[in-house]
CSV table of C-alpha atoms in Angstrom, one decimal:
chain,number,residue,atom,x,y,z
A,1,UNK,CA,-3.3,-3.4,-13.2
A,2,UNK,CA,-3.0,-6.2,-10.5
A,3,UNK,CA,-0.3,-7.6,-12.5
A,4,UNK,CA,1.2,-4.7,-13.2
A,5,UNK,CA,1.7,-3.8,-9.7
A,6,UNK,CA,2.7,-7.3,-9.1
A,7,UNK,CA,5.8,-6.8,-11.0
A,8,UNK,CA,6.4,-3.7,-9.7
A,9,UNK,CA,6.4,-4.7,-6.5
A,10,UNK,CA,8.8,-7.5,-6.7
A,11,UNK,CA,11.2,-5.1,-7.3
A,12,UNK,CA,10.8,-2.5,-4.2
A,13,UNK,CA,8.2,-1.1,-1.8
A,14,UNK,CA,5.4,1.3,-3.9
A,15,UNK,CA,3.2,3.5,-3.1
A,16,UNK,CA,-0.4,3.1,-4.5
A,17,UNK,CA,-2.0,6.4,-5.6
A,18,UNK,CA,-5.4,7.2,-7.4
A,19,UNK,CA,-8.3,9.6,-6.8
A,20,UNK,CA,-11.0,8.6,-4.2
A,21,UNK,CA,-13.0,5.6,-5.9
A,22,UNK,CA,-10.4,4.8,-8.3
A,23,UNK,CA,-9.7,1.1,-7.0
A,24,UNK,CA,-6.9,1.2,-4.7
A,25,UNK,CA,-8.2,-1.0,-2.0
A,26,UNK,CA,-9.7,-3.4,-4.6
A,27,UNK,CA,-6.3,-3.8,-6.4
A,28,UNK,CA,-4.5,-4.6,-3.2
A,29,UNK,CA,-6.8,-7.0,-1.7
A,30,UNK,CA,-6.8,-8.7,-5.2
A,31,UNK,CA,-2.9,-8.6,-5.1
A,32,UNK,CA,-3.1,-9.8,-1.2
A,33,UNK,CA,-5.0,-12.6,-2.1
A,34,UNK,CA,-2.9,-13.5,-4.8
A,35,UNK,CA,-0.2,-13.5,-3.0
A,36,UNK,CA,-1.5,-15.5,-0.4
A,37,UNK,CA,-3.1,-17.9,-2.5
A,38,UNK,CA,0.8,-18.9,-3.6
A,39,UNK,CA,2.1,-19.1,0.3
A,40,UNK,CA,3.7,-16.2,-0.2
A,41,UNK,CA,4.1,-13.7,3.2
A,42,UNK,CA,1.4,-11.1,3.7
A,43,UNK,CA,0.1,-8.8,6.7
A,44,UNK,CA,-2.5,-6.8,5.1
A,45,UNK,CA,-3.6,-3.5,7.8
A,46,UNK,CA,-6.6,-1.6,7.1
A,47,UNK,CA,-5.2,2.3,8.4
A,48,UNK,CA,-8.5,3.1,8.5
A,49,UNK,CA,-10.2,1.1,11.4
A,50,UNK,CA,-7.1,1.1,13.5
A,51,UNK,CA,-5.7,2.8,16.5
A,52,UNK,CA,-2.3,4.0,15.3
A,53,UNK,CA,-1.4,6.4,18.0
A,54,UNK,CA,1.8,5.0,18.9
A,55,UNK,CA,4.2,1.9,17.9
A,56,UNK,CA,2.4,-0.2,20.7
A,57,UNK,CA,-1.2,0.9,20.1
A,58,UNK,CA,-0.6,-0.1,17.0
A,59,UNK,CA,1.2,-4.1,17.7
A,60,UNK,CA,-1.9,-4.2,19.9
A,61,UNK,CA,-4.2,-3.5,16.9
A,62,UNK,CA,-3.0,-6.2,14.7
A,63,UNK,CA,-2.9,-8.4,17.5
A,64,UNK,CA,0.6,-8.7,18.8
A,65,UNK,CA,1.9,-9.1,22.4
A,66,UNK,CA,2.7,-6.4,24.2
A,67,UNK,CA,5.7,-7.4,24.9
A,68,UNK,CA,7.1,-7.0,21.1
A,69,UNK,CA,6.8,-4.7,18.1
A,70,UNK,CA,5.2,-5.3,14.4
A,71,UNK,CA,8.7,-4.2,13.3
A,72,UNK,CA,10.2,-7.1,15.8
A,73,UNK,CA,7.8,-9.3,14.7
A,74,UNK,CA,8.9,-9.3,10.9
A,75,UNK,CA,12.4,-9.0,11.5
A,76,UNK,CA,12.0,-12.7,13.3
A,77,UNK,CA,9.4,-14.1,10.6
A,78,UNK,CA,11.3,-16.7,9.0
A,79,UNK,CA,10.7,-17.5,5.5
A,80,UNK,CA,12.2,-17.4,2.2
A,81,UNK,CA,11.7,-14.6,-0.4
A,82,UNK,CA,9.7,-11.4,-0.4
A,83,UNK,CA,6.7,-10.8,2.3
A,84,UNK,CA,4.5,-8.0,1.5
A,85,UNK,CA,3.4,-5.6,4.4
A,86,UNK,CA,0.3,-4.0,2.9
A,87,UNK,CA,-1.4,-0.7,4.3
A,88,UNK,CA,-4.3,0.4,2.8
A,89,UNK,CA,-5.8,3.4,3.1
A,90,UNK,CA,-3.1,5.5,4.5
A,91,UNK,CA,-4.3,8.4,3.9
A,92,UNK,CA,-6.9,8.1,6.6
A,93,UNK,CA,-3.9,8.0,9.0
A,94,UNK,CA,-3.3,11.5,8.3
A,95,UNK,CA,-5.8,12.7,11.8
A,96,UNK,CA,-3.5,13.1,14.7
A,97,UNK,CA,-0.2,10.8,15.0
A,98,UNK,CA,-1.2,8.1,13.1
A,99,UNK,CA,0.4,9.0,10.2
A,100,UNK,CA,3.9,9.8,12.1
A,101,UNK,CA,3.8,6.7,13.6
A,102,UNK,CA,2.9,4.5,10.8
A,103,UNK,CA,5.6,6.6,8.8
A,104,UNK,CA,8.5,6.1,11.8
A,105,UNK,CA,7.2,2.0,11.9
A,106,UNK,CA,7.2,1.8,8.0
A,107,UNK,CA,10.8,3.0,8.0
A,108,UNK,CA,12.0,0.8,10.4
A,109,UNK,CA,10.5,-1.9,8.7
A,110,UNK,CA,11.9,-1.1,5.2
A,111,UNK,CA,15.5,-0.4,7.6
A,112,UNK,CA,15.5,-3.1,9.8
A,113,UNK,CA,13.2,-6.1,8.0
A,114,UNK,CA,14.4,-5.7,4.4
A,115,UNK,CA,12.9,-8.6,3.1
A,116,UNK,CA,9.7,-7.1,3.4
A,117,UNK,CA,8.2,-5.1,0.5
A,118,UNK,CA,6.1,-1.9,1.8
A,119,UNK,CA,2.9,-1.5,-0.4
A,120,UNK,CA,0.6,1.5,0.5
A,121,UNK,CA,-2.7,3.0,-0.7
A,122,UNK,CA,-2.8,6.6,-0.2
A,123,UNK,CA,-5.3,9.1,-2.2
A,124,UNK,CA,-3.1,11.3,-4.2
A,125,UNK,CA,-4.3,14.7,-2.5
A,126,UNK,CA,-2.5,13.2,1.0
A,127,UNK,CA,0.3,11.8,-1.1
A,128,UNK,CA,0.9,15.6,-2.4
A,129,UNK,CA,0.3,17.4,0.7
A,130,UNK,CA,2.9,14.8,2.5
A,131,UNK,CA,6.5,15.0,2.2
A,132,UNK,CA,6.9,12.2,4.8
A,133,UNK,CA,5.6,9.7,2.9
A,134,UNK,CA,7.2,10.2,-0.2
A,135,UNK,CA,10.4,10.1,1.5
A,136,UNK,CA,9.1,6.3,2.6
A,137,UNK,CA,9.5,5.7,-1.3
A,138,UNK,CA,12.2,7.2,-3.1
A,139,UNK,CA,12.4,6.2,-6.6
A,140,UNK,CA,11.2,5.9,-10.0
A,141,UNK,CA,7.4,5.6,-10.8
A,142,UNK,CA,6.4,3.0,-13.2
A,143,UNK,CA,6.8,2.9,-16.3
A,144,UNK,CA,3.5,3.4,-17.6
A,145,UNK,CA,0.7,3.8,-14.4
A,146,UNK,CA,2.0,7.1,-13.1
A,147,UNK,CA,1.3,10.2,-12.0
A,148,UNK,CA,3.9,13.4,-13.4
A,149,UNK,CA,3.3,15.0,-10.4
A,150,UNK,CA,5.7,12.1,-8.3
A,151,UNK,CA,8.5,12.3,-10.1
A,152,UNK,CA,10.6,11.5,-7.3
A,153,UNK,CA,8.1,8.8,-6.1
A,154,UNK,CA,8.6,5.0,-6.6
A,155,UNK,CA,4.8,4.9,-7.4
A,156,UNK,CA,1.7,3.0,-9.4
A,157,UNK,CA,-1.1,5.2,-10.1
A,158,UNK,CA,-4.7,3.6,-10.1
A,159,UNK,CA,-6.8,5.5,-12.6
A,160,UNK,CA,-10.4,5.8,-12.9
A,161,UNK,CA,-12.0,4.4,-15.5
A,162,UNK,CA,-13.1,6.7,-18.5
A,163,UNK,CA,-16.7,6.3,-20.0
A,164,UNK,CA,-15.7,4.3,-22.6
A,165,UNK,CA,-14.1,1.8,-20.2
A,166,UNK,CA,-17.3,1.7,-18.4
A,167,UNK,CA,-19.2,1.4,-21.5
A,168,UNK,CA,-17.4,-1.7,-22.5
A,169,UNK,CA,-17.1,-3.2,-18.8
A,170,UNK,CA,-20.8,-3.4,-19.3
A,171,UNK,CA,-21.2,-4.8,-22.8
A,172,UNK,CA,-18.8,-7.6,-21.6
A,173,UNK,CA,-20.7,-8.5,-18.6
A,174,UNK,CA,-24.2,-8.5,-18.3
A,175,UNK,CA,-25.0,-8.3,-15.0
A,176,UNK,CA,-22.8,-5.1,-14.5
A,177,UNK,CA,-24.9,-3.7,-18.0
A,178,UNK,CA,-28.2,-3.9,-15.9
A,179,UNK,CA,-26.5,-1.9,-12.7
């Protein structure tokens, strides 16, 4: 599924959807590494454990001067080819303003920072239930990993695994087997 996204990816900003526990996070940090592991540009935030009350709040969470923006920031990062500005767990932005604010900075990234690909993990309850966000990523979902539901949603869809996915996760490794 990593790959998959991959792929996707290359092509436009996506929005990663799945069910609580399906493996969002874990596909994105593998994807991250990846990624970084080839020089490629990433800035991976965790909307979970920050402070995304407003534009600055959040620069200062991720560790940018006051003085400048995270949007400013990756308009002026040089480099060639695709960087990938990660969010996971959006759907935890969704208590107070965080979720307006990342939404306005997303969309000023994807506006004024093109070169950056937008990849965001976000249950698909909060995806549903937010009309904002799916304007951040108009589009067709993938081809295969999707959800009917997002028609109008450039998205991959992270499913859980079935029991017989489980069942032969654990006959090919051991160690998982005895878990």
């Amino acid at each position: 599924i990593v790959d998959a996204l991959r792929s996707f990816a290359e092509l436009g900003n996506v929005a990663i959807v799945g069910a609580p526990g399906a493996g969002k996070s874990s596909c994105l940090y593998s994807l991250a590494s990846q990624l970084r592991d080839e020089n490629t540009d990433v800035v991976l935030i965790a909307a979970d454990i920050l402070d995304a009350s407003s534009p600055e709040r959040l620069a200062q969470e991720v560790g940018i001067e006051s003085a400048h923006s995270l949007v400013a920031v990756l308009q002026n990062w040089s480099g060639d080819g695709s960087g990938y500005l990660i969010i996971d767990a959006m759907d935890a932005a969704r208590v107070g303003m965080n979720l307006r604010v990342l939404c306005t900075v997303l969309r000023n990234v994807s506006e004024q920072a093109p070169r950056w690909r937008l990849l965001v993990s976000i249950r698909e309850y909060d995806l549903r239930a937010s009309a904002e966000v799916q304007r951040l990523f108009p589009g067709t979902p993938h081809s295969v990993h999707q959800d009917p539901r997002f028609k109008h949603v450039r998205h991959l869809q992270i499913s859980q695994l079935s029991d017989d996915e489980i069942k032969q996760t654990k006959s090919a490794h051991a160690k998982l087997a005895s878990a």
